[in-house]
Tab-separated table of C-alpha atoms in Angstrom:
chain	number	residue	atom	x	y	z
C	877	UNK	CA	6.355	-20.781	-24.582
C	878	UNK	CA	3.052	-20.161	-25.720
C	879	UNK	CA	2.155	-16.346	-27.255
C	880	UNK	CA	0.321	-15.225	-24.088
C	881	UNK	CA	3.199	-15.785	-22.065
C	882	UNK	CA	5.287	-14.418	-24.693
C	883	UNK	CA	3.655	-10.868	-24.659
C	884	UNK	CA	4.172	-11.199	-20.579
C	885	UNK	CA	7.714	-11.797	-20.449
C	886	UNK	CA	7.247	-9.059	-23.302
C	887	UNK	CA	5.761	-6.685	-20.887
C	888	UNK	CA	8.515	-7.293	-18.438
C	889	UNK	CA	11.611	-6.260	-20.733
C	890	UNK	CA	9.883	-3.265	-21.506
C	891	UNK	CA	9.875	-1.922	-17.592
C	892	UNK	CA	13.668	-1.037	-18.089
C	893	UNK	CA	13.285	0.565	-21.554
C	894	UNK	CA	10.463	2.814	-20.198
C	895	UNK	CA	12.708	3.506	-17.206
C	896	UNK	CA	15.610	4.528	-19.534
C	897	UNK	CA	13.374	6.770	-21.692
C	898	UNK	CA	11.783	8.867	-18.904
C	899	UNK	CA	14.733	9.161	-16.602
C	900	UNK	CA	17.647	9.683	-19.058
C	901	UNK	CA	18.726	13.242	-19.954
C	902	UNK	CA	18.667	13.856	-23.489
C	903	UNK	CA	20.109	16.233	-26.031
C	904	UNK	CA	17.054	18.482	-26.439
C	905	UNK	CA	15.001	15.922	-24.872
C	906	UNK	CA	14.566	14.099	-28.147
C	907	UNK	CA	14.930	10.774	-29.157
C	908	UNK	CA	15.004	10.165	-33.319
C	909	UNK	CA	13.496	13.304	-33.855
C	910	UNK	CA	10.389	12.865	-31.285
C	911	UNK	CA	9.864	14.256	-27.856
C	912	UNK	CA	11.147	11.529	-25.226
C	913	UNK	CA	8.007	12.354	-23.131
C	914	UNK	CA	5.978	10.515	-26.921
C	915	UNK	CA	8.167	8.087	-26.602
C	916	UNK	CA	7.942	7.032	-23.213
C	917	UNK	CA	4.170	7.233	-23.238
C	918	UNK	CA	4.239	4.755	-26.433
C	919	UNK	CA	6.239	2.425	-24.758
C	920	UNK	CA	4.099	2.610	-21.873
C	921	UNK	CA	0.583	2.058	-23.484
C	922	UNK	CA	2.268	-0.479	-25.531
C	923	UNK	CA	2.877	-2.433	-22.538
C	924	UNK	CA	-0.394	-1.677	-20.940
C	925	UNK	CA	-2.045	-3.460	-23.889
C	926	UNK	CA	-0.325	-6.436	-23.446
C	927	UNK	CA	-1.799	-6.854	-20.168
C	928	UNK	CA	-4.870	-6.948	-22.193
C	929	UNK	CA	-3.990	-9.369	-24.614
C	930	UNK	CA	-2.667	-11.685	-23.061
C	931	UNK	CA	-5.649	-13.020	-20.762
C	932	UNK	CA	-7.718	-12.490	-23.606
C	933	UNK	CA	-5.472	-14.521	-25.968
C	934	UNK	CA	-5.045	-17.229	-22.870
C	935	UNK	CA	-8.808	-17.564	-22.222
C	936	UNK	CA	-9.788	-17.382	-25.834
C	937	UNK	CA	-6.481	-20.505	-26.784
C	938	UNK	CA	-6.776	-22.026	-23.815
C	939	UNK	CA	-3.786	-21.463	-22.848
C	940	UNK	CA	-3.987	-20.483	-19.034
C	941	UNK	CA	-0.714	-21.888	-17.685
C	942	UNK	CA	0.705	-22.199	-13.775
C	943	UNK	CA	3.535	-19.731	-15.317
C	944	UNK	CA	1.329	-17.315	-17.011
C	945	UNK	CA	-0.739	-16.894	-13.687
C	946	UNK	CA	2.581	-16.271	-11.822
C	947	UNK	CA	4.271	-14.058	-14.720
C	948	UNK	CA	1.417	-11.637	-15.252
C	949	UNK	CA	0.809	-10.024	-12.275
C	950	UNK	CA	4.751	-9.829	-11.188
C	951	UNK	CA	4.752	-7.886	-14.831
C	952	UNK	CA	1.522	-5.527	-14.145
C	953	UNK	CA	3.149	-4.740	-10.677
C	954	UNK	CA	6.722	-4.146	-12.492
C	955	UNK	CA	5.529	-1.629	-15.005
C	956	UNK	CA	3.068	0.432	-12.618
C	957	UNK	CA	5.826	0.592	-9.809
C	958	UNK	CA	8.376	1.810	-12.522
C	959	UNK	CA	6.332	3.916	-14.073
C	960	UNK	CA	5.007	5.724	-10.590
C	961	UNK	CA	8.473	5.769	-9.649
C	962	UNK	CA	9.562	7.273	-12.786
C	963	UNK	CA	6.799	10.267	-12.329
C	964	UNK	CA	8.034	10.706	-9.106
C	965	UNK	CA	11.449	11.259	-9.755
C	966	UNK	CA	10.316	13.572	-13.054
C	967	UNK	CA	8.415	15.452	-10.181
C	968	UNK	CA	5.005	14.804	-12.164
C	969	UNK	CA	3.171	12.484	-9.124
C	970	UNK	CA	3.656	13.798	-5.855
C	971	UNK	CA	5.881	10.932	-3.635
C	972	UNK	CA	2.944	10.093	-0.811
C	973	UNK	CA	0.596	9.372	-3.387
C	974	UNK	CA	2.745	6.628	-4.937
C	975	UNK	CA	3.615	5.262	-1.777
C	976	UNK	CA	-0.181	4.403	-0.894
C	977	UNK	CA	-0.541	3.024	-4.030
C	978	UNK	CA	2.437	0.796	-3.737
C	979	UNK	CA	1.642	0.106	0.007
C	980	UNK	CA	-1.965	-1.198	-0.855
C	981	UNK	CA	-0.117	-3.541	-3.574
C	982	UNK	CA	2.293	-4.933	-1.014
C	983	UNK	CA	-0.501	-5.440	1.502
C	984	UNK	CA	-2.394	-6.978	-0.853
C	985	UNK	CA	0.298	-9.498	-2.072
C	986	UNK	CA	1.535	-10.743	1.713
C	987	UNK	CA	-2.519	-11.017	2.323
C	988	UNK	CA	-3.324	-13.426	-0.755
C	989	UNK	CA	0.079	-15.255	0.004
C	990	UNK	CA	-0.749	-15.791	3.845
C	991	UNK	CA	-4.487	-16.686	2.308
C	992	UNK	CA	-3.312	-18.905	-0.228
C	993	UNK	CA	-0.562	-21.095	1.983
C	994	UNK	CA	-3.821	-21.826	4.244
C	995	UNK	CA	-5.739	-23.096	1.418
C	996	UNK	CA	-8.075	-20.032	1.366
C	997	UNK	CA	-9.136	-17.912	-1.965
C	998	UNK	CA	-9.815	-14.378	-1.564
C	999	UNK	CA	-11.936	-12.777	-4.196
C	1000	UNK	CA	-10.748	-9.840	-6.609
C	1001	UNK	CA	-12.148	-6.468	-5.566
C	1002	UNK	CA	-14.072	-4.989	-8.517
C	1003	UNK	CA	-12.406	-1.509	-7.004
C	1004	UNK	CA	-9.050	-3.585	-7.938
C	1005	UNK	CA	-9.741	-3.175	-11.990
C	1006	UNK	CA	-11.046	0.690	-11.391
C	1007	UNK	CA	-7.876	1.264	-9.884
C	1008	UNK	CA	-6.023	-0.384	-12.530
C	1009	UNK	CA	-7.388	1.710	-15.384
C	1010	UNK	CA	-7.141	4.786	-13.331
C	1011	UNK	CA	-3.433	4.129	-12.263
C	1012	UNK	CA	-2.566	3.555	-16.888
C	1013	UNK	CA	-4.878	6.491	-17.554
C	1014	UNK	CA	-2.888	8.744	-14.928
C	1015	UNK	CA	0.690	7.315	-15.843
C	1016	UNK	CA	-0.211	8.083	-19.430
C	1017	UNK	CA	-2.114	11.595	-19.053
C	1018	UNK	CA	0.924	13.112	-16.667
C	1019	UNK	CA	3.715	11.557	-19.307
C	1020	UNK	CA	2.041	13.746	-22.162
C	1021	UNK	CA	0.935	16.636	-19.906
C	1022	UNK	CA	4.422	17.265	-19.335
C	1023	UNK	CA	5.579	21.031	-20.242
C	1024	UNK	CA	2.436	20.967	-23.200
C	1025	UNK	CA	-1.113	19.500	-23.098
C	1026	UNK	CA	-1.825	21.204	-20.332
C	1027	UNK	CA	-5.372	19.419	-20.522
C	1028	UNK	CA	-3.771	15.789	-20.263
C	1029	UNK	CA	-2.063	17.163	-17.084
C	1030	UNK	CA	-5.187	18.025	-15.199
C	1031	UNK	CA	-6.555	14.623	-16.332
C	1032	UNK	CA	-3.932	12.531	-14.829
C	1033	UNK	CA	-3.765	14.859	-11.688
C	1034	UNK	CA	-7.464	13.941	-11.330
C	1035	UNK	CA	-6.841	10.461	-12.531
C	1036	UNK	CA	-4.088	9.903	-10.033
C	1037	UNK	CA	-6.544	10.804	-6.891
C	1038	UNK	CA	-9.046	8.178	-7.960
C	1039	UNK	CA	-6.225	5.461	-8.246
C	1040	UNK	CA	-5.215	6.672	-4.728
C	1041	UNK	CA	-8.827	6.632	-3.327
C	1042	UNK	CA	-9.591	3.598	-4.870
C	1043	UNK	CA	-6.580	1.809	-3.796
C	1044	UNK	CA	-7.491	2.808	-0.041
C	1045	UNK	CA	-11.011	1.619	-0.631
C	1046	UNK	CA	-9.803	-1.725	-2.357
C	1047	UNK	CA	-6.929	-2.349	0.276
C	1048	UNK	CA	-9.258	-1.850	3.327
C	1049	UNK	CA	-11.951	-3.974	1.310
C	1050	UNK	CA	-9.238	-6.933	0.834
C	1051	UNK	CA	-8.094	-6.762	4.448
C	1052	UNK	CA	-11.729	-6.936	5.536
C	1053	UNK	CA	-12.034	-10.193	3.311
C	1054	UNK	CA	-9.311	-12.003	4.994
C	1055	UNK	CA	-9.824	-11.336	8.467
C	1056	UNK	CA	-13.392	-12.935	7.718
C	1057	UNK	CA	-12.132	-15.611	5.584
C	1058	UNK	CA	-9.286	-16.695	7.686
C	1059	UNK	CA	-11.560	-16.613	10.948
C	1060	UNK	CA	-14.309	-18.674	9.199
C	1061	UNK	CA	-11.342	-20.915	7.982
C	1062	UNK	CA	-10.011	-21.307	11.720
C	1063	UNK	CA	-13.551	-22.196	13.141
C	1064	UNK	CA	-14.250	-25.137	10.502
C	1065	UNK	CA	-11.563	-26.053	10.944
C	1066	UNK	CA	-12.109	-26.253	14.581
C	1067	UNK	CA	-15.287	-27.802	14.075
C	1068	UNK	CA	-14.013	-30.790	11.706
C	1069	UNK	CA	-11.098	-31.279	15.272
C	1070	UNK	CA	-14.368	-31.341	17.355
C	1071	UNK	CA	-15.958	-33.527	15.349
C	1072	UNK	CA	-12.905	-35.756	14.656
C	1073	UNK	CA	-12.489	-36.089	18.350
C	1074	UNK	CA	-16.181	-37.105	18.995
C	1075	UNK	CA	-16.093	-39.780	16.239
C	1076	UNK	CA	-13.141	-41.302	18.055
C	1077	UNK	CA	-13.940	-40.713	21.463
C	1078	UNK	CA	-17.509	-43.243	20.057
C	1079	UNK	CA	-15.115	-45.422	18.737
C	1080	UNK	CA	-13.446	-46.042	21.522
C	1081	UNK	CA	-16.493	-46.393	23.833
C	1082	UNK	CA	-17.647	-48.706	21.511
C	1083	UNK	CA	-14.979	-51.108	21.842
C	1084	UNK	CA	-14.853	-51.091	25.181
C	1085	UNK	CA	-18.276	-52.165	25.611
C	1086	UNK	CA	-17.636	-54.722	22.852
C	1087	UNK	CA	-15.265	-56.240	25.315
């Protein structure tokens, strides 16, 4: 296993540790002497910045792998879900707004698979990334705006809205995209039938004049 695969499958056994931190009750709320709310956000950008490094270390090695394409967005979609879920439950994100955030990622995963088992691509949203940095800076900002930091509170809040937004935005955006693709995919390929047929259909008229 190469090292950008490595920091994935990294990325994904730190979903449950974050989970543990955040959710578990502890004696004073501390873990080794530090707030677990520090904690939690530490394992949480720590994870975040392997998402980073590891598509810069695979593009920069050359070491883009089948398994690394497959591994590194099941881990991105891990550690946001858990950590949304996590807020939720801490009563930091309100529930509805994690749900359309979690909805758009589910609609955006059975679209890409329907796309891809037809042979068609569908392009990454650049409202996909915006979302993405919104969603860490949120997760982050509401972890340490718990009970202090008041500031980093109303910074996720307002963080957390633009992740929502742009998640609507982005998920109506990829639907569009599809329905396009798949229809302009379904004509060619009626045209290549059409054509098929007509080449044949000359074929045969051909040979029967031969004889």
């Amino acid at each position: 296993m190469n090292l950008p695969n490595a920091l994935t499958v990294g990325r994904i056994f730190l979903v449950p540790l974050l989970v543990v931190v955040l959710l578990t009750k502890f004696e004073g709320r501390l873990i080794l002497g530090m707030r677990k709310e520090l904690v939690g956000a530490a394992i949480f950008g720590l994870a975040s910045l392997t998402d980073v490094l590891d598509g810069y270390l695979a593009r920069r090695r050359k070491q883009i792998t089948t398994l690394g394409q497959l591994m590194d967005p099941l881990a991105d979609k891990l550690l946001i879900t858990a950590a949304l879920v996590s807020l939720v439950q801490m009563d930091l994100a309100p529930g509805w707004m994690v749900v359309v955030i979690l909805g758009r990622e589910f609609l955006v995963t059975v679209l890409r698979s329907i796309a891809h088992a037809r042979g068609v691509v569908i392009p990454a949203s650049p409202l996909g990334k915006v979302k993405m940095v919104t969603q860490v800076i949120a997760i982050l900002a509401l972890i340490l705006g718990r009970d202090h930091l008041q500031q980093f509170f109303v910074l996720g809040t307002i963080a957390l809205w633009v992740a929502v937004i742009t998640a609507l935005v982005s998920g109506i955006d990829y639907y569009r995209k599809f329905s396009y693709l798949m229809s302009s995919g379904a004509s060619v390929q009626a045209n290549h039938a059409a054509a098929r047929a007509a080449a044949n259909a000359a074929e045969r008229r051909s040979r029967a004049s031969a004889r």
